[in-house]
Coordinates of C-alpha atoms and ligand atoms in Angstrom, one line a residue:
Chain A
M1185 CA -98.4 80.0 52.8
Q1186 CA -94.9 78.8 53.2
S1187 CA -94.8 79.7 56.9
Q1188 CA -98.1 77.9 57.3
L1189 CA -96.5 74.8 55.8
L1190 CA -93.4 75.2 58.0
L1191 CA -95.6 75.5 61.1
Q1192 CA -97.6 72.4 60.1
L1193 CA -94.3 70.5 59.6
I1194 CA -93.0 71.6 63.0
I1195 CA -96.2 70.5 64.7
N1196 CA -96.0 67.2 62.8
G1197 CA -92.4 66.9 63.9
L1198 CA -93.3 67.4 67.5
I1199 CA -96.1 64.9 67.4
I1200 CA -94.1 62.2 65.7
G1201 CA -91.1 63.2 67.9
T1202 CA -93.0 62.5 71.1
L1203 CA -93.8 59.0 69.7
Y1204 CA -90.2 58.4 68.9
G1205 CA -89.4 59.6 72.4
V1206 CA -91.8 57.1 73.9
V1207 CA -90.4 54.2 71.9
G1208 CA -86.9 55.5 72.6
M1209 CA -87.6 55.4 76.4
C1210 CA -88.7 51.8 76.0
F1211 CA -85.5 50.9 74.2
V1212 CA -83.4 52.7 76.8
L1213 CA -85.3 51.0 79.6
I1214 CA -84.2 47.6 78.4
Y1215 CA -80.7 48.8 77.7
K1216 CA -80.3 50.4 81.1
A1217 CA -81.8 47.6 83.1
S1218 CA -80.3 44.6 81.3
Q1219 CA -77.6 46.0 79.0
V1220 CA -79.3 44.4 76.0
V1221 CA -79.5 46.4 72.7
N1222 CA -82.9 45.3 71.5
F1223 CA -83.1 45.3 67.8
A1224 CA -86.6 43.9 68.0
Q1225 CA -88.1 47.0 69.6
G1226 CA -90.0 47.9 66.4
E1227 CA -91.6 44.5 66.4
F1228 CA -93.1 45.1 69.8
L1229 CA -95.0 48.0 68.2
L1230 CA -96.0 45.7 65.3
I1231 CA -97.2 42.8 67.4
G1232 CA -99.0 45.1 69.8
A1233 CA -100.8 46.9 67.0
W1234 CA -101.7 43.6 65.2
T1235 CA -103.0 42.1 68.5
C1236 CA -105.2 45.1 69.1
W1237 CA -106.4 45.2 65.5
W1238 CA -107.3 41.6 65.6
L1239 CA -109.2 41.9 68.8
L1240 CA -111.2 44.8 67.4
T1241 CA -111.9 43.3 64.0
A1242 CA -112.2 39.6 64.6
W1243 CA -114.0 39.8 68.0
D1244 CA -115.8 43.2 67.8
I1245 CA -114.5 44.2 71.1
P1246 CA -114.8 47.9 71.9
F1247 CA -111.7 49.9 71.3
F1248 CA -110.9 50.6 75.0
W1249 CA -111.0 47.0 76.0
G1250 CA -109.2 45.7 72.9
F1251 CA -106.5 48.3 73.6
L1252 CA -106.2 47.3 77.2
I1253 CA -106.1 43.6 76.5
A1254 CA -103.4 44.1 73.8
V1255 CA -101.3 46.1 76.2
C1256 CA -101.6 43.5 79.0
F1257 CA -100.8 40.8 76.5
M1258 CA -97.7 42.6 75.4
M1259 CA -96.6 43.0 79.0
V1260 CA -96.8 39.2 79.4
F1261 CA -95.2 38.7 76.0
G1262 CA -92.2 41.0 76.9
I1263 CA -91.7 39.1 80.2
A1264 CA -91.9 35.8 78.4
V1265 CA -89.4 36.9 75.7
Q1266 CA -87.0 37.9 78.5
M1267 CA -87.4 34.8 80.5
I1268 CA -87.4 32.3 77.7
I1269 CA -85.0 33.8 75.1
L1270 CA -82.8 36.2 76.9
R1271 CA -82.3 34.8 80.4
P1272 CA -80.3 31.8 79.2
L1273 CA -78.0 34.3 77.5
I1274 CA -77.0 36.2 80.6
G1275 CA -73.2 36.2 80.7
E1276 CA -72.8 35.5 77.0
P1277 CA -70.9 38.0 74.8
I1278 CA -72.8 41.2 73.9
I1279 CA -72.5 40.4 70.2
S1280 CA -74.3 37.0 70.7
V1281 CA -77.1 38.8 72.5
I1282 CA -77.4 41.4 69.7
M1283 CA -77.5 38.6 67.1
V1284 CA -80.4 37.0 69.0
T1285 CA -82.4 40.2 69.1
I1286 CA -81.8 40.7 65.4
G1287 CA -83.0 37.2 64.9
M1288 CA -86.1 37.9 67.0
S1289 CA -86.8 40.9 64.9
I1290 CA -86.7 38.9 61.6
F1291 CA -88.7 36.1 63.1
F1292 CA -91.5 38.2 64.5
Q1293 CA -91.8 40.2 61.3
A1294 CA -92.2 37.1 59.3
L1295 CA -94.6 35.6 61.8
M1296 CA -96.8 38.7 61.6
K1297 CA -96.8 38.6 57.8
W1298 CA -97.7 35.0 57.9
M1299 CA -100.5 35.5 60.4
F1300 CA -102.0 38.8 59.1
G1301 CA -100.8 39.2 55.5
T1302 CA -98.6 41.7 53.9
F1303 CA -101.1 44.5 53.3
A1304 CA -101.7 47.4 55.5
Q1305 CA -105.0 47.1 57.4
P1306 CA -106.9 50.1 58.7
F1307 CA -108.2 50.2 62.2
P1308 CA -112.0 50.5 62.5
P1309 CA -113.0 54.2 63.0
I1310 CA -112.4 55.1 66.6
F1311 CA -113.0 58.8 66.9
P1312 CA -116.2 60.6 65.9
V1313 CA -114.3 63.2 63.9
E1314 CA -111.2 62.5 62.0
K1315 CA -109.6 65.9 62.2
V1316 CA -109.8 68.8 64.6
D1317 CA -108.8 72.4 64.3
V1318 CA -106.0 73.5 66.6
L1319 CA -105.1 77.2 66.2
G1320 CA -106.1 77.1 62.6
L1321 CA -104.3 74.0 61.8
Q1322 CA -105.8 70.7 60.8
V1323 CA -104.6 68.0 63.2
Q1324 CA -105.7 64.4 63.1
T1325 CA -107.6 63.4 66.2
A1326 CA -105.5 60.3 66.5
Y1327 CA -102.4 62.5 66.5
L1328 CA -103.8 64.5 69.3
M1329 CA -104.6 61.3 71.2
S1330 CA -101.1 60.1 70.4
T1331 CA -99.5 63.2 71.9
G1332 CA -101.7 63.1 74.9
V1333 CA -100.9 59.4 75.5
S1334 CA -97.2 60.0 74.9
L1335 CA -97.1 62.8 77.4
A1336 CA -99.0 60.7 79.9
I1337 CA -96.5 57.9 79.4
M1338 CA -93.6 60.2 79.9
A1339 CA -95.1 61.5 83.1
G1340 CA -95.7 58.0 84.2
F1341 CA -92.1 57.0 83.6
A1342 CA -90.9 60.0 85.5
W1343 CA -93.1 59.1 88.4
F1344 CA -92.2 55.5 88.3
F1345 CA -88.4 56.0 88.3
K1346 CA -88.5 58.7 90.9
Y1347 CA -91.0 57.4 93.5
S1348 CA -91.9 53.8 93.0
K1349 CA -90.0 51.1 94.7
M1350 CA -89.6 49.0 91.6
G1351 CA -88.5 52.0 89.6
L1352 CA -85.8 52.7 92.1
A1353 CA -84.8 49.1 92.0
M1354 CA -84.4 49.3 88.3
R1355 CA -82.2 52.3 88.6
A1356 CA -80.2 50.5 91.2
T1357 CA -79.8 47.5 88.9
A1358 CA -78.7 49.8 86.1
F1359 CA -76.1 51.3 88.5
S1360 CA -74.7 47.9 89.6
Q1361 CA -76.3 44.5 89.6
Q1362 CA -74.2 43.5 92.5
V1363 CA -75.2 46.5 94.6
A1364 CA -78.9 45.9 93.7
Q1365 CA -78.6 42.3 94.9
S1366 CA -77.0 43.4 98.1
L1367 CA -80.1 45.5 98.7
G1368 CA -82.4 42.5 98.3
I1369 CA -83.4 43.2 94.8
S1370 CA -83.9 40.3 92.5
V1371 CA -82.2 41.3 89.3
R1372 CA -84.0 38.5 87.4
Q1373 CA -87.3 40.2 88.3
V1374 CA -86.0 43.6 87.3
F1375 CA -84.9 42.2 83.9
A1376 CA -88.2 40.5 83.2
L1377 CA -90.2 43.6 84.3
S1378 CA -88.2 46.0 82.2
W1379 CA -88.9 43.9 79.1
G1380 CA -92.6 43.7 80.1
I1381 CA -93.0 47.4 80.6
S1382 CA -91.0 48.1 77.4
A1383 CA -93.1 45.8 75.3
A1384 CA -96.4 47.1 76.8
V1385 CA -95.6 50.7 76.3
S1386 CA -94.3 50.0 72.8
A1387 CA -97.6 48.4 72.0
V1388 CA -99.4 51.6 73.0
A1389 CA -97.2 53.5 70.5
G1390 CA -97.8 50.8 67.9
V1391 CA -101.6 51.1 68.3
V1392 CA -101.5 54.9 68.0
V1393 CA -99.4 54.8 64.8
G1394 CA -101.6 52.0 63.5
I1395 CA -104.7 54.1 64.0
V1396 CA -103.1 56.9 61.8
N1397 CA -101.4 54.9 59.1
G1398 CA -103.0 51.5 59.3
V1399 CA -101.2 48.4 60.7
S1400 CA -98.4 47.0 58.5
S1401 CA -94.9 45.9 58.8
A1402 CA -93.9 49.5 58.2
L1403 CA -94.6 49.9 61.9
S1404 CA -91.4 48.1 62.8
Y1405 CA -89.4 50.9 61.1
F1406 CA -90.0 52.8 64.3
G1407 CA -87.5 50.5 65.8
I1408 CA -84.9 51.8 63.4
K1409 CA -85.9 55.4 63.7
V1410 CA -85.4 55.1 67.4
F1411 CA -81.7 54.4 67.0
P1412 CA -80.6 57.9 66.1
A1413 CA -83.0 59.2 68.7
V1414 CA -81.6 57.2 71.6
I1415 CA -78.0 57.6 70.5
L1416 CA -78.5 61.3 70.2
G1417 CA -79.8 61.4 73.7
G1418 CA -77.2 59.1 75.1
L1419 CA -78.0 55.4 75.2
D1420 CA -78.4 55.3 79.0
S1421 CA -80.6 58.4 79.5
I1422 CA -84.4 58.0 79.6
F1423 CA -84.8 61.8 79.4
G1424 CA -82.2 61.9 76.6
A1425 CA -84.4 59.5 74.6
V1426 CA -87.3 61.9 74.8
V1427 CA -85.2 64.8 73.7
G1428 CA -83.5 62.7 71.0
G1429 CA -87.0 61.6 69.8
L1430 CA -88.2 65.2 69.5
I1431 CA -85.0 66.2 67.7
V1432 CA -85.3 63.3 65.2
G1433 CA -89.0 64.1 64.6
L1434 CA -88.3 67.8 64.0
L1435 CA -85.3 67.1 61.9
E1436 CA -87.2 64.8 59.6
N1437 CA -89.9 67.3 59.0
L1438 CA -87.6 70.3 58.7
G1439 CA -85.5 68.2 56.3
Q1440 CA -88.6 67.6 54.3
Y1441 CA -89.3 71.3 54.2
V1442 CA -85.8 72.3 53.1
D1443 CA -85.8 69.5 50.6
S1444 CA -89.1 70.3 49.0
Q1445 CA -88.5 74.0 48.9
Y1446 CA -84.9 74.3 48.0
L1447 CA -82.8 71.2 47.5
K1448 CA -85.2 68.9 45.7
W1449 CA -83.0 65.9 46.5
G1450 CA -86.1 63.9 47.5
N1451 CA -84.6 61.9 50.4
L1452 CA -83.4 64.3 53.0
Y1453 CA -86.4 63.3 55.2
E1454 CA -85.0 59.8 55.6
V1455 CA -81.4 60.5 56.1
I1456 CA -81.1 63.8 58.0
P1457 CA -81.4 62.2 61.5
F1458 CA -78.4 60.1 60.7
Y1459 CA -76.4 63.2 59.5
A1460 CA -77.3 64.9 62.8
L1461 CA -76.3 61.8 64.7
I1462 CA -72.8 61.8 63.2
I1463 CA -72.3 65.4 63.9
I1464 CA -73.5 65.2 67.5
L1465 CA -71.4 62.2 68.2
M1466 CA -68.3 63.9 66.9
I1467 CA -68.9 66.7 69.4
K1468 CA -70.4 64.7 72.3
P1469 CA -69.4 61.0 72.1
Y1470 CA -71.7 60.0 74.9
G1471 CA -74.7 61.6 73.3
L1472 CA -76.4 64.7 74.6
F1473 CA -77.4 63.3 78.0
G1474 CA -75.3 60.2 78.2
T1475 CA -73.5 59.9 81.5
R1476 CA -70.0 59.1 82.5
D1477 CA -69.8 58.1 86.1
I1478 CA -69.8 60.7 88.8
E1479 CA -66.5 60.5 90.4
R1480 CA -65.4 61.9 93.6
V1481 CA -61.9 61.5 94.9
Chain B
M263 CA -53.9 20.9 116.6
A264 CA -52.1 23.8 117.9
E265 CA -54.8 26.0 116.7
A266 CA -57.2 24.5 119.2
A267 CA -54.8 25.1 122.1
L268 CA -54.9 28.8 121.3
K269 CA -58.7 29.1 121.7
L270 CA -58.7 31.1 124.9
D271 CA -62.5 31.6 125.1
P272 CA -64.3 28.3 125.5
V273 CA -67.6 30.1 126.1
A274 CA -68.0 30.6 122.4
E275 CA -68.0 26.8 122.0
T276 CA -70.6 26.0 124.6
G277 CA -73.0 29.0 124.7
P278 CA -76.4 29.1 123.1
A279 CA -76.6 28.4 119.3
P280 CA -75.0 31.4 117.6
L281 CA -77.0 33.6 115.2
L282 CA -74.5 32.8 112.5
A283 CA -72.2 29.8 112.2
V284 CA -69.8 29.4 109.4
D285 CA -68.6 25.8 109.4
N286 CA -65.5 24.8 107.6
I287 CA -66.2 26.4 104.3
E288 CA -64.1 26.3 101.2
V289 CA -64.6 28.9 98.5
V290 CA -63.4 28.8 94.9
Y291 CA -63.5 31.6 92.3
N292 CA -63.9 30.8 88.6
D293 CA -63.8 27.1 89.5
V294 CA -60.1 27.2 90.1
I295 CA -58.9 29.8 92.5
L296 CA -59.2 28.4 96.0
V297 CA -59.5 31.4 98.4
L298 CA -61.1 30.1 101.6
R299 CA -59.6 26.8 102.9
G300 CA -61.8 25.5 105.7
L301 CA -62.9 28.6 107.5
S302 CA -65.1 28.5 110.5
L303 CA -66.4 31.2 112.7
K304 CA -69.4 32.0 114.9
V305 CA -71.3 35.2 115.5
P306 CA -73.4 35.1 118.7
Q307 CA -76.7 37.2 118.8
G308 CA -76.2 40.8 119.9
Q309 CA -72.4 40.9 119.6
I310 CA -69.9 42.7 117.4
V311 CA -67.5 40.1 116.1
A312 CA -64.4 41.4 114.3
L313 CA -62.7 39.5 111.4
L314 CA -59.2 40.8 111.0
G315 CA -56.4 40.1 108.6
S316 CA -54.2 41.6 106.1
N317 CA -55.0 42.5 102.5
G318 CA -55.9 39.5 100.4
A319 CA -56.5 37.1 103.4
G320 CA -60.0 36.4 102.2
K321 CA -62.1 38.6 104.5
S322 CA -64.3 40.1 101.9
T323 CA -64.7 36.6 100.3
T324 CA -65.9 35.4 103.7
L325 CA -68.6 38.1 103.9
K326 CA -69.7 37.4 100.3
A327 CA -69.9 33.7 101.1
I328 CA -72.3 34.5 103.9
S329 CA -74.4 37.1 102.0
G330 CA -74.5 35.0 98.8
L331 CA -73.0 37.8 96.8
L332 CA -70.2 35.4 95.9
K333 CA -72.4 34.2 93.1
T334 CA -72.2 37.6 91.4
E335 CA -68.4 37.2 91.1
D336 CA -68.4 33.6 89.9
G337 CA -67.4 32.3 93.3
E338 CA -68.8 29.2 95.0
I339 CA -68.8 27.5 98.3
T340 CA -67.5 24.1 97.5
R341 CA -67.5 22.6 101.0
G342 CA -68.9 23.4 104.4
E343 CA -72.0 25.2 105.5
V344 CA -73.2 28.6 106.4
N345 CA -76.0 28.5 109.0
F346 CA -78.2 31.4 110.0
L347 CA -80.8 31.0 112.7
G348 CA -80.1 27.3 112.6
E349 CA -80.9 27.0 108.9
K350 CA -78.4 26.4 106.1
I351 CA -78.3 29.4 103.8
N352 CA -75.5 28.6 101.4
G353 CA -76.8 28.3 97.9
I354 CA -79.7 30.7 98.4
E355 CA -80.0 33.7 96.1
P356 CA -78.5 36.9 97.7
D357 CA -81.8 38.8 97.5
K358 CA -83.5 36.0 99.6
I359 CA -80.7 36.1 102.1
V360 CA -81.4 39.9 102.6
R361 CA -85.0 39.0 103.3
R362 CA -83.9 36.5 105.9
G363 CA -82.1 39.3 107.8
I364 CA -78.5 39.5 106.6
F365 CA -77.4 42.7 105.1
Q366 CA -73.9 43.4 103.7
V367 CA -72.3 46.8 103.6
M368 CA -69.8 46.2 100.9
E369 CA -66.2 47.3 100.7
G370 CA -65.9 50.8 99.2
R371 CA -69.5 51.7 100.5
R372 CA -71.1 51.1 97.0
I373 CA -73.7 53.8 97.5
I374 CA -75.7 54.6 94.4
A375 CA -73.9 57.7 93.1
D376 CA -76.6 58.9 90.7
M377 CA -79.3 58.8 93.3
T378 CA -80.0 61.2 96.2
V379 CA -79.4 60.3 99.8
L380 CA -83.1 59.8 100.4
E381 CA -83.4 57.5 97.4
N382 CA -80.5 55.4 98.6
L383 CA -82.1 55.1 102.0
R384 CA -85.5 54.2 100.5
L385 CA -83.7 51.4 98.5
G386 CA -82.3 50.1 101.8
A387 CA -85.9 49.3 102.8
F388 CA -86.6 47.6 99.4
T389 CA -87.4 44.2 101.0
R390 CA -89.8 45.7 103.7
R391 CA -93.5 45.8 103.4
D392 CA -94.4 47.6 106.6
N393 CA -95.3 51.3 106.7
E394 CA -92.6 52.4 109.2
V395 CA -90.1 53.3 106.5
K396 CA -90.6 57.0 107.0
S397 CA -89.9 56.9 110.7
D398 CA -86.9 54.7 110.1
I399 CA -85.5 57.4 107.7
E400 CA -86.0 59.8 110.5
R401 CA -84.0 57.5 112.8
V402 CA -81.2 57.3 110.3
Y403 CA -81.0 61.1 110.2
E404 CA -80.9 61.1 114.0
F405 CA -77.9 58.7 113.8
F406 CA -76.3 60.8 111.1
P407 CA -77.4 64.4 111.4
R408 CA -75.1 65.5 108.6
L409 CA -76.9 63.4 106.1
R410 CA -80.1 65.3 106.5
E411 CA -78.6 68.4 105.0
R412 CA -77.2 66.6 101.9
T413 CA -80.0 66.9 99.3
G414 CA -77.9 66.5 96.2
L415 CA -76.7 63.3 94.6
A416 CA -75.0 60.8 96.8
G417 CA -72.0 60.6 94.5
Y418 CA -71.0 64.1 95.7
L419 CA -70.8 63.1 99.4
S420 CA -67.4 62.9 101.1
G421 CA -66.0 59.5 101.8
G422 CA -67.1 59.6 105.4
E423 CA -70.6 60.7 104.5
Q424 CA -70.8 57.9 102.0
Q425 CA -69.9 55.4 104.7
M426 CA -72.6 56.9 106.9
L427 CA -75.1 56.6 104.1
A428 CA -74.0 53.0 103.5
I429 CA -74.6 52.2 107.1
G430 CA -77.8 54.1 107.2
R431 CA -79.0 52.2 104.1
A432 CA -78.3 49.0 106.0
M433 CA -80.3 50.2 109.0
M434 CA -83.2 50.8 106.7
A435 CA -83.4 47.0 106.0
R436 CA -83.8 46.3 109.7
P437 CA -81.4 43.4 109.5
K438 CA -80.7 40.9 112.3
L439 CA -77.0 40.8 111.2
I440 CA -75.0 43.4 109.4
L441 CA -71.8 42.3 107.6
M442 CA -69.6 45.3 107.4
D443 CA -66.6 45.3 105.1
E444 CA -63.8 47.8 106.0
P445 CA -65.8 50.8 107.1
S446 CA -62.6 52.6 108.0
M447 CA -61.1 52.4 104.5
G448 CA -59.9 55.7 103.1
L449 CA -61.3 57.8 106.0
S450 CA -59.5 60.3 108.1
P451 CA -58.8 59.2 111.7
L452 CA -61.4 61.6 113.0
M453 CA -64.0 60.2 110.7
V454 CA -63.0 56.7 111.6
K455 CA -63.7 57.5 115.2
E456 CA -67.1 59.0 114.3
V457 CA -68.1 56.0 112.2
F458 CA -67.0 53.4 114.8
A459 CA -68.9 55.3 117.5
I460 CA -72.0 54.8 115.3
I461 CA -71.3 51.2 114.8
K462 CA -71.1 50.6 118.5
K463 CA -74.3 52.6 119.0
L464 CA -76.1 50.6 116.4
N465 CA -75.2 47.5 118.3
V466 CA -76.0 48.8 121.7
E467 CA -79.1 50.8 121.0
L468 CA -80.7 48.8 118.2
G469 CA -79.4 45.4 119.2
V470 CA -78.0 44.7 115.7
T471 CA -75.5 41.9 115.6
I472 CA -72.4 42.9 113.5
L473 CA -69.7 40.9 111.8
L474 CA -67.0 43.6 111.2
V475 CA -64.2 43.1 108.7
E476 CA -61.2 45.4 109.2
Q477 CA -57.6 45.9 108.4
N478 CA -57.5 48.5 111.1
A479 CA -57.3 46.0 114.0
R480 CA -57.0 48.6 116.7
V481 CA -60.2 50.4 116.1
A482 CA -62.1 47.2 115.3
L483 CA -61.0 45.6 118.6
S484 CA -62.0 48.7 120.4
V485 CA -65.7 48.1 119.6
A486 CA -65.8 44.3 119.2
D487 CA -66.7 41.7 121.7
Y488 CA -64.8 38.9 120.0
G489 CA -62.4 38.6 117.2
Y490 CA -61.0 36.3 114.6
I491 CA -57.7 36.7 112.8
M492 CA -57.4 35.2 109.3
E493 CA -54.5 34.5 107.1
Q494 CA -54.6 33.0 103.6
G495 CA -58.1 31.7 103.8
K496 CA -58.1 30.3 107.3
I497 CA -58.6 31.5 110.9
V498 CA -55.3 31.5 112.6
L499 CA -56.3 33.0 116.0
D500 CA -59.4 33.9 117.8
G501 CA -60.4 35.1 121.2
S502 CA -62.2 37.9 123.1
A503 CA -61.4 41.4 121.8
Q504 CA -59.6 42.1 125.1
M505 CA -57.4 39.1 124.8
L506 CA -56.6 39.8 121.2
A507 CA -55.8 43.4 121.9
T508 CA -53.2 42.4 124.5
N509 CA -51.8 39.4 122.6
E510 CA -48.2 39.9 121.8
D511 CA -48.3 38.7 118.3
V512 CA -51.4 40.6 117.5
K513 CA -49.8 43.7 119.0
E514 CA -46.7 43.3 116.9
F515 CA -48.2 42.4 113.6
Y516 CA -51.6 44.2 113.6
L517 CA -51.4 46.9 116.1
G518 CA -47.8 47.9 115.2
Q519 CA -46.7 48.3 118.8
G520 CA -45.0 45.2 120.0
G521 CA -41.4 44.3 120.8
G522 CA -39.6 47.6 121.7
E523 CA -36.2 47.7 120.0
E524 CA -36.6 44.8 117.6
R525 CA -40.0 46.1 116.5
K526 CA -40.3 45.7 112.8
S527 CA -42.4 47.3 110.2
F528 CA -45.5 45.3 109.5
K529 CA -44.9 45.7 105.8
N530 CA -41.5 43.9 105.9
L531 CA -42.7 40.8 107.6
K532 CA -43.3 37.7 105.5
S533 CA -46.6 36.1 106.2
F534 CA -45.1 32.6 106.8
K535 CA -43.3 34.0 109.7
R536 CA -46.5 35.1 111.3
R537 CA -48.1 31.8 110.7
K538 CA -45.2 29.9 112.1
R539 CA -45.7 31.6 115.4
W540 CA -49.4 31.0 115.6
L541 CA -49.7 27.5 114.3
Ligands
LIG1042 N1 -63.9 37.9 92.1 C1 -62.7 37.2 92.3 N2 -62.2 36.4 91.4 C2 -61.0 35.8 91.6 N3 -60.3 36.0 92.7 C3 -60.7 36.8 93.7 C4 -62.0 37.5 93.5 N4 -62.2 38.2 94.6 C5 -61.1 38.0 95.4 N5 -60.2 37.2 94.9 C6 -59.0 36.7 95.4 O1 -59.2 36.1 96.7 C7 -58.3 36.5 97.6 C8 -58.9 37.1 98.8 O2 -59.6 38.3 98.5 P1 -60.5 39.1 99.4 O3 -61.5 38.2 100.0 O4 -61.0 40.3 98.7 O5 -59.4 39.5 100.6 P2 -59.5 40.7 101.7 O6 -60.9 41.2 101.7 O7 -59.1 40.0 102.9 O8 -58.5 41.7 101.3 C9 -57.3 37.4 96.9 O9 -56.2 36.7 96.6 C10 -58.0 37.9 95.7 O10 -57.2 38.0 94.6
LIG1043 MG1 -61.5 43.1 101.3

């Protein structure tokens, strides 16, 4: 029975880990392209989920369309945030920019509470069955969808950065803004687009989590959970964010197992990712996949 | 002024409107550091024009003023004009200037180290919308056969290969004018020869106009049609490449071969002494 529990927790860890990975990628995308540490990443999930929820409940729009509209809205929203709030800050000290994103986080959270209340709201039922049987384990349909969507997003990111023109342009901008401009890339466009994509993809994650847990301000904790994930992976590595996300998801659940079976501390679930973070950073200061520049003399 | 008397090539003054005309520009960094002090030069269509001068003269600044990249370093053109194809281009964003047909190959190559050769080349074509990018990549490989075999990250290429990639990346943009900043820097003499042969080929076979900045005056004048020599933010001498290559002062101070017995090391000469002779 215990091994059954362990297996269940590992699967939960992987499922939640892929979601952390997706949000982590969004975080890293902004950081890489525009060197902004976005403390309001979790709020992108929150706003996206509330928007979708509102479209579904207040307008009775079918899920697919509500979802699509919410994601497109968040794309525009992310671009607007970059253009209106962050663009004027280009060239300001990093600490000022960080303070602004922290301010954004507080503001958007309060705004959402004001608009939608403080209680968690369930999504209307979306799937015909709530749980399905996978290899003898009960898995929520929404989690299956979540994993499917997460993997699709990761594949999409991989394609985008490897083959699309705009993806290459973003990597060039991350390498050097001056070099990017010398190639004819508009770094303003790249900044705006990176925020747009980041917000839109975060909204997907927000909706998925909202379907499982209901929509509430708890969603924005994802923004905090993502920190150990991306720092573990190395702040500037998209792939590292995915691995970091999986590690954090697994650690949380394994921590819970160890805690409930042996330690009985009751809070290992929450803190173990941060312990792991400290240990890994002592061994690898740039994170698991963070890069120092390639140098050739 | 004496400067005018030294202009030995009046054709440059009277010919058809040049592709690029830099007219009496003044450039300031960080609002205070005056680096270019009334610099003028012309680049006629189809030619290679060399811009020579010692370290710190303001050659790179001149190129950045033309390409607009000055903005990325908090520099500004405070006086004068840069005209390309008869239109004023100073003040335009650098990415728009690339779209107009000016592409700068920056000092130190600046290839994207964490991308492959192919990805670097594809980025060169970023501003293009046509569907001939594939055949252009093939053409770059024909110009630089050794790049074809390099499948790893561009950061692991040798200095010469990186310079080739930087030039190949410029070809991918199909520019009308390439601004090339010290392509010989840090390369072995053999590699310098190879790279300059390609630069000449680019000009002759593809008809690309090139403004070539160099400290290595000898090799630059060997491929150029016309040359300018600058000192401390100003042009102090200009003329056809042949004329410059045989000019006694140039020989002495930039080609290191003048004056027989009293020949002095270039390093030991004070710059005011050079200017005194030319002005
Ligand atoms: N970004 C910058 N900010 C301030 N001063 C600069 C900058 N770039 C160059 N300079 C100064 O301008 C002068 C000319 O530099 P540069 O154009 O790089 O010369 P060159 O390419 O001929 O060696 C130098 O004195 C240099 O210190
Ligand atoms: Mg220079």
